[in-house]
Amino acid sequence: AQRVTQPEKLLSVFKGAPVELKCNYSYSGSPELFWYVQYSRQRLQLLLRHISRESIKGFTADLNKGETSFHLKKPFAQEEDSAMYYCALRGSGGYQKVTFGTGTKLQVIP
Amino acid sequence: DAGVTQSPTHLIKTRGQHVTLRCSPISGHKSVSWYQQVLGQGPQFIFQYYEKEERGRGNFPDRFSARQFPNYSSELNVNALLLGDSALYLCASSLRQGGNEQFFGPGTRLTVL
């Protein structure tokens, strides 16, 4: 079974402060991890994936297999980062079953 | 390209009725997945179709079914609706079966009274 846990429903930070959105997962094989973001009145969209090892909009996430975590980080929050963030896992096997966490709402206070 | 499109936008049904939701993938995408998102939760996987065949199924009862057409569009059918089926139903398309980014549609909001 595959499971994704996002412990915080809401995270409020001040503009310019560092951000860390937590994600822990459970999966017996080698998963592929993603962060999706949904801005107000917009569609769910991919933010980044661990295999790309890239920084998008200043966000980074490192897969820690030992701690089974994939936390999303940004050194300096901006108001436009306010959105709903979902951590997601795709297991091995080729097909697209993606298990999502319950999401964390990030609120950046001006 | 308008991206993934879904119809209708909103739908109100009563218990016991049947509903059909439709999805048109991005041009060239051959894989379509369906998700159910209940308020306050993340999307939950229902089905994946690739090249008109079911390639994955989540933990949903047999009242849920889907199909993919030769033009790669897809329908999700739900029979004998229950109050608990009220949710946002999301469709996502990707180029191939695995290893590709999924692009989500705006969703269909289903309310069961």
Short mmCIF file of C-alpha atoms in Angstrom, two decimals:
data_model
loop_
_atom_site.label_atom_id
_atom_site.label_comp_id
_atom_site.label_asym_id
_atom_site.label_seq_id
_atom_site.Cartn_x
_atom_site.Cartn_y
_atom_site.Cartn_z
CA ALA A 1 0.00 0.00 0.00
CA GLN A 2 1.13 3.54 -0.62
CA ARG A 3 0.38 6.43 1.69
CA VAL A 4 1.27 10.12 1.82
CA THR A 5 1.03 12.17 4.99
CA GLN A 6 1.01 15.94 5.19
CA PRO A 7 0.76 16.75 8.89
CA GLU A 8 -0.15 20.42 8.58
CA LYS A 9 -3.50 21.55 7.20
CA LEU A 10 -2.48 25.20 7.38
CA LEU A 11 0.90 26.87 7.48
CA SER A 12 1.09 30.63 7.96
CA VAL A 13 4.38 32.47 7.45
CA PHE A 14 5.37 36.08 7.00
CA LYS A 15 6.63 37.35 3.68
CA GLY A 16 10.38 36.84 3.49
CA ALA A 17 10.39 34.03 6.04
CA PRO A 18 11.54 30.50 5.15
CA VAL A 19 8.93 27.92 4.25
CA GLU A 20 8.95 24.18 4.83
CA LEU A 21 5.95 22.06 3.91
CA LYS A 22 6.26 18.58 5.31
CA CYS A 23 5.54 15.35 3.48
CA ASN A 24 6.15 11.79 4.63
CA TYR A 25 5.37 8.71 2.64
CA SER A 26 4.98 4.98 2.99
CA TYR A 27 5.84 2.69 0.10
CA SER A 28 7.74 -0.56 -0.07
CA GLY A 29 9.45 -0.01 -3.42
CA SER A 30 11.07 2.93 -5.18
CA PRO A 31 8.50 5.69 -5.44
CA GLU A 32 8.37 8.77 -7.55
CA LEU A 33 7.48 11.85 -5.50
CA PHE A 34 5.82 15.05 -6.63
CA TRP A 35 4.59 18.35 -5.31
CA TYR A 36 1.43 19.75 -6.88
CA VAL A 37 0.11 23.25 -6.28
CA GLN A 38 -3.33 24.75 -6.67
CA TYR A 39 -3.58 28.53 -6.70
CA SER A 40 -6.92 30.17 -6.01
CA ARG A 41 -9.40 29.47 -8.80
CA GLN A 42 -6.82 27.60 -10.85
CA ARG A 43 -6.26 23.99 -11.75
CA LEU A 44 -4.09 21.57 -9.92
CA GLN A 45 -0.65 21.72 -11.52
CA LEU A 46 2.68 20.04 -11.09
CA LEU A 47 5.21 22.12 -9.17
CA LEU A 48 8.16 19.77 -9.13
CA ARG A 49 9.15 16.11 -9.14
CA HIS A 50 12.04 14.55 -7.29
CA ILE A 51 13.66 12.95 -10.33
CA SER A 52 14.12 16.37 -11.94
CA ARG A 53 16.08 17.72 -8.99
CA GLU A 54 15.22 21.24 -10.08
CA SER A 55 14.10 24.43 -8.41
CA ILE A 56 10.77 25.85 -9.50
CA LYS A 57 9.68 29.31 -8.36
CA GLY A 58 12.40 29.10 -5.73
CA PHE A 59 11.04 25.86 -4.26
CA THR A 60 13.14 22.74 -3.83
CA ALA A 61 12.42 19.31 -2.42
CA ASP A 62 14.82 16.51 -1.61
CA LEU A 63 13.82 12.90 -1.37
CA ASN A 64 15.12 11.39 1.87
CA LYS A 65 14.65 7.66 1.58
CA GLY A 66 15.95 7.02 5.08
CA GLU A 67 13.33 9.25 6.66
CA THR A 68 10.79 8.57 3.87
CA SER A 69 10.26 12.30 3.49
CA PHE A 70 9.95 14.76 0.65
CA HIS A 71 9.66 18.17 2.30
CA LEU A 72 9.13 21.27 0.17
CA LYS A 73 11.30 24.26 1.00
CA LYS A 74 11.74 27.86 -0.01
CA PRO A 75 14.15 30.26 1.68
CA PHE A 76 12.05 33.41 1.34
CA ALA A 77 8.26 33.23 1.05
CA GLN A 78 6.42 35.55 -1.31
CA GLU A 79 2.76 36.54 -1.22
CA GLU A 80 2.14 34.80 -4.55
CA ASP A 81 3.17 31.51 -2.96
CA SER A 82 -0.11 31.42 -1.05
CA ALA A 83 -1.87 28.32 -2.35
CA MET A 84 -2.81 24.73 -1.56
CA TYR A 85 0.10 22.31 -1.83
CA TYR A 86 -0.24 18.57 -2.29
CA CYS A 87 2.47 16.00 -1.95
CA ALA A 88 1.95 12.96 -4.17
CA LEU A 89 3.51 9.56 -4.77
CA ARG A 90 3.51 7.30 -7.79
CA GLY A 91 4.58 3.76 -7.20
CA SER A 92 6.59 1.58 -9.55
CA GLY A 93 4.75 -0.47 -12.14
CA GLY A 94 4.30 2.04 -14.88
CA TYR A 95 0.75 3.17 -14.53
CA GLN A 96 -0.34 6.51 -13.30
CA LYS A 97 -1.94 5.74 -9.95
CA VAL A 98 -0.87 8.72 -7.92
CA THR A 99 -1.60 8.85 -4.21
CA PHE A 100 -2.07 12.36 -2.87
CA GLY A 101 -1.73 13.70 0.63
CA THR A 102 -4.49 15.74 2.21
CA GLY A 103 -2.77 19.00 1.33
CA THR A 104 -1.34 21.97 3.20
CA LYS A 105 -2.67 25.45 2.74
CA LEU A 106 0.19 27.93 2.71
CA GLN A 107 -0.73 31.44 3.74
CA VAL A 108 1.93 34.10 3.30
CA ILE A 109 1.21 37.13 5.43
CA PRO A 110 2.30 40.47 3.95
CA ASP B 1 -4.90 24.16 -26.85
CA ALA B 2 -7.39 24.74 -24.02
CA GLY B 3 -5.82 22.02 -21.98
CA VAL B 4 -7.85 19.24 -20.44
CA THR B 5 -11.55 20.01 -20.60
CA GLN B 6 -14.32 18.50 -18.52
CA SER B 7 -18.08 18.69 -18.74
CA PRO B 8 -20.33 19.56 -17.15
CA THR B 9 -18.87 22.08 -14.71
CA HIS B 10 -21.49 21.45 -12.06
CA LEU B 11 -24.10 18.77 -11.64
CA ILE B 12 -26.84 18.14 -9.10
CA LYS B 13 -28.37 14.68 -8.81
CA THR B 14 -30.49 12.80 -6.32
CA ARG B 15 -29.70 9.55 -4.57
CA GLY B 16 -30.09 6.48 -6.75
CA GLN B 17 -29.61 8.34 -10.01
CA HIS B 18 -26.89 7.75 -12.56
CA VAL B 19 -24.33 10.29 -13.78
CA THR B 20 -21.90 10.53 -16.70
CA LEU B 21 -18.92 12.86 -16.59
CA ARG B 22 -16.84 13.65 -19.64
CA CYS B 23 -13.21 14.50 -20.23
CA SER B 24 -11.26 15.58 -23.28
CA PRO B 25 -7.49 15.23 -22.95
CA ILE B 26 -4.85 17.50 -24.36
CA SER B 27 -4.34 16.83 -28.05
CA GLY B 28 -1.84 14.00 -28.47
CA HIS B 29 -2.28 12.64 -24.97
CA LYS B 30 -3.30 9.01 -24.89
CA SER B 31 -3.69 8.44 -21.16
CA VAL B 32 -6.56 9.66 -19.00
CA SER B 33 -6.92 9.26 -15.26
CA TRP B 34 -9.89 10.04 -13.04
CA TYR B 35 -9.74 11.25 -9.45
CA GLN B 36 -12.33 12.00 -6.79
CA GLN B 37 -11.65 14.92 -4.46
CA VAL B 38 -13.86 15.20 -1.42
CA LEU B 39 -13.87 18.56 0.36
CA GLY B 40 -10.83 18.90 2.58
CA GLN B 41 -9.04 15.91 1.11
CA GLY B 42 -6.52 15.30 -1.63
CA PRO B 43 -7.53 13.74 -4.94
CA GLN B 44 -8.14 10.00 -4.75
CA PHE B 45 -7.34 7.81 -7.75
CA ILE B 46 -10.31 6.09 -9.41
CA PHE B 47 -9.16 4.84 -12.84
CA GLN B 48 -6.46 5.13 -15.42
CA TYR B 49 -7.04 4.43 -19.11
CA TYR B 50 -4.39 4.18 -21.78
CA GLU B 51 -5.00 3.33 -25.40
CA LYS B 52 -8.65 2.65 -24.58
CA GLU B 53 -7.85 -0.01 -22.00
CA GLU B 54 -8.16 0.17 -18.23
CA ARG B 55 -4.66 0.13 -16.77
CA GLY B 56 -5.38 0.87 -13.14
CA ARG B 57 -8.24 1.00 -10.67
CA GLY B 58 -8.44 2.51 -7.22
CA ASN B 59 -10.51 1.33 -4.25
CA PHE B 60 -13.92 2.29 -5.56
CA PRO B 61 -17.06 0.13 -5.79
CA ASP B 62 -18.32 -1.37 -9.03
CA ARG B 63 -20.86 1.45 -9.25
CA PHE B 64 -17.97 3.42 -10.74
CA SER B 65 -17.00 2.62 -14.31
CA ALA B 66 -15.24 4.39 -17.13
CA ARG B 67 -14.24 4.05 -20.72
CA GLN B 68 -11.96 5.70 -23.23
CA PHE B 69 -12.94 6.36 -26.80
CA PRO B 70 -10.87 6.11 -30.02
CA ASN B 71 -10.24 9.87 -29.87
CA TYR B 72 -8.87 9.35 -26.32
CA SER B 73 -11.67 11.25 -24.63
CA SER B 74 -13.15 9.51 -21.64
CA GLU B 75 -16.34 9.11 -19.64
CA LEU B 76 -16.75 8.32 -15.97
CA ASN B 77 -20.05 6.72 -15.00
CA VAL B 78 -21.43 6.41 -11.52
CA ASN B 79 -24.57 4.35 -10.86
CA ALA B 80 -26.90 4.33 -7.87
CA LEU B 81 -25.55 7.60 -6.52
CA LEU B 82 -25.02 7.98 -2.79
CA LEU B 83 -24.72 11.16 -0.77
CA GLY B 84 -21.07 10.30 -0.24
CA ASP B 85 -20.40 10.52 -3.97
CA SER B 86 -20.67 14.30 -3.70
CA ALA B 87 -17.22 15.55 -4.67
CA LEU B 88 -15.09 17.25 -7.29
CA TYR B 89 -14.20 14.78 -10.03
CA LEU B 90 -10.91 15.51 -11.72
CA CYS B 91 -9.62 14.23 -15.00
CA ALA B 92 -5.92 14.25 -15.85
CA SER B 93 -4.22 13.45 -19.12
CA SER B 94 -0.66 12.52 -20.00
CA LEU B 95 1.23 11.54 -23.11
CA ARG B 96 1.75 7.94 -22.18
CA GLN B 97 0.96 5.46 -19.44
CA GLY B 98 3.78 6.14 -17.05
CA GLY B 99 6.66 8.49 -16.42
CA ASN B 100 4.95 11.60 -17.73
CA GLU B 101 3.51 14.70 -16.18
CA GLN B 102 -0.23 14.65 -15.66
CA PHE B 103 -2.21 17.72 -16.67
CA PHE B 104 -5.42 18.24 -14.74
CA GLY B 105 -8.74 19.57 -15.89
CA PRO B 106 -10.87 22.02 -13.92
CA GLY B 107 -13.08 19.28 -12.55
CA THR B 108 -16.79 18.56 -12.38
CA ARG B 109 -18.51 19.41 -9.10
CA LEU B 110 -21.11 16.71 -8.37
CA THR B 111 -23.68 17.27 -5.64
CA VAL B 112 -25.92 14.38 -4.63
CA LEU B 113 -29.04 15.33 -2.69
#
